Coordinates of C-alpha atoms in Angstrom, one line a residue:
M6 CA -0.1 0.0 0.1
K7 CA 1.3 3.8 -1.0
V8 CA 1.2 6.4 2.0
T9 CA -0.1 9.0 0.9
P10 CA 0.6 12.8 1.7
E11 CA -2.8 12.9 3.2
H12 CA -2.0 10.4 5.9
N13 CA 1.5 11.5 6.0
E14 CA -0.6 14.9 7.2
R15 CA -3.0 12.8 9.2
M16 CA 0.1 11.3 10.9
A17 CA 1.6 14.4 12.1
K18 CA -1.3 16.3 12.9
M19 CA -2.4 12.9 15.3
T20 CA -1.6 13.4 19.5
F21 CA 0.5 11.5 21.0
S22 CA -1.4 11.3 24.2
S23 CA -4.7 9.9 21.7
V24 CA -2.8 6.7 21.0
Y25 CA -1.0 6.1 24.1
P26 CA -4.1 4.2 25.8
H27 CA -4.7 2.1 23.0
Y28 CA -1.1 1.2 23.5
V29 CA -1.5 0.5 27.4
T30 CA -5.0 -1.7 26.8
K31 CA -3.3 -3.2 23.5
V32 CA 0.1 -4.5 25.4
E33 CA -1.9 -4.9 29.1
K34 CA -4.5 -7.2 27.3
K35 CA -2.1 -9.8 26.1
G36 CA 0.2 -9.3 29.8
R37 CA 3.0 -7.4 29.2
T38 CA 3.1 -4.1 31.4
T39 CA 3.0 -0.6 31.1
E40 CA 7.0 -0.6 32.1
E41 CA 7.4 -2.9 29.7
L42 CA 5.6 -0.7 27.3
L43 CA 7.9 2.6 28.2
Q44 CA 10.9 0.6 28.2
V45 CA 10.5 0.0 24.1
I46 CA 9.3 3.8 24.0
R47 CA 12.4 4.5 25.2
W48 CA 14.6 2.3 23.7
L49 CA 13.1 3.8 20.1
T50 CA 13.3 7.4 21.1
G51 CA 15.4 8.3 24.6
Y52 CA 12.3 9.4 26.5
D53 CA 12.0 8.4 29.6
E54 CA 8.7 7.9 31.9
V55 CA 8.1 11.9 33.1
R56 CA 9.0 13.2 30.0
V57 CA 6.6 10.5 27.7
Q58 CA 3.9 11.9 30.3
E59 CA 5.0 15.3 29.5
F60 CA 4.0 14.6 26.1
I61 CA 0.9 13.5 27.1
A62 CA -0.2 16.4 29.4
E63 CA 0.8 18.6 26.5
K64 CA -1.0 16.9 24.3
A65 CA 1.6 17.1 21.7
T66 CA 1.5 15.7 18.6
F67 CA 3.1 12.8 16.6
K68 CA 5.5 15.7 14.9
T69 CA 6.3 17.2 18.0
F70 CA 7.1 13.7 19.9
F71 CA 9.5 12.6 16.9
E72 CA 11.1 16.0 16.3
N73 CA 12.4 16.2 20.0
A74 CA 13.1 12.3 19.8
T75 CA 16.8 10.8 19.5
L76 CA 16.1 7.4 17.4
H77 CA 18.5 4.1 19.1
P78 CA 20.7 3.8 15.8
N79 CA 19.1 0.1 15.3
A80 CA 15.7 1.4 14.6
H81 CA 16.3 1.2 11.0
L82 CA 16.0 -2.7 11.9
I83 CA 12.4 -2.3 12.4
K84 CA 11.0 -4.4 9.7
G85 CA 7.7 -5.7 8.7
V86 CA 4.5 -4.6 7.6
I87 CA 1.7 -3.3 9.8
C88 CA -2.0 -1.5 9.5
G89 CA -1.0 -2.7 5.6
Y90 CA 1.9 -1.2 4.9
R91 CA 5.5 -2.3 4.9
I92 CA 7.9 -0.3 7.0
E93 CA 10.9 -0.4 5.3
E94 CA 9.1 1.0 2.2
I95 CA 7.6 4.5 3.8
D96 CA 9.1 7.6 2.6
N97 CA 8.1 10.0 4.9
P98 CA 10.6 9.5 7.9
L99 CA 7.7 10.9 10.4
T100 CA 5.5 7.9 9.0
Q101 CA 7.8 6.1 9.3
Q102 CA 8.8 6.5 12.9
V103 CA 5.2 6.4 14.1
R104 CA 5.0 3.1 12.5
F105 CA 8.0 1.7 14.0
L106 CA 7.0 2.9 17.7
D107 CA 3.6 0.6 15.9
K108 CA 5.5 -2.3 15.1
L109 CA 7.2 -2.3 18.1
V110 CA 4.3 -2.1 20.4
D111 CA 2.6 -4.9 18.3
E112 CA 5.5 -7.2 18.9
L113 CA 5.8 -6.4 22.4
A114 CA 1.8 -7.9 22.5
K115 CA 2.6 -10.7 20.9
G116 CA 4.7 -11.5 23.4
R117 CA 8.2 -11.6 21.4
K118 CA 11.0 -11.6 23.8
M119 CA 12.6 -7.9 25.1
E120 CA 15.7 -8.5 23.6
R121 CA 14.2 -9.2 20.1
I122 CA 12.1 -6.4 20.1
L123 CA 15.3 -3.7 21.6
R124 CA 16.8 -5.4 18.1
K125 CA 19.8 -6.7 20.6
K126 CA 20.0 -9.3 18.2

């Protein structure tokens, strides 16, 4: 599936705080913890729990959320299909970063081992 400019714009304007509760629900429903979710977010973005909570309180957009992130050097190893899109083929950096996070949350919810999720090989 091809990512459209409209899709990229929608991703940029979406607030992190509107999606975060869905991440929590998804992982907890599958027996994982919020702490594990925060560990995944920290690995990808460099944000600690306090900073994540600040983004939620500020109702920061994904654009703001990822503009301030320090992406992990191994983030490029996140591959596969999420929401019908092949991550490594997404040409918009922000949309790709949002899909990186979606993919990590999905892997966490599916019970994948943390060292594999965090691309420690």
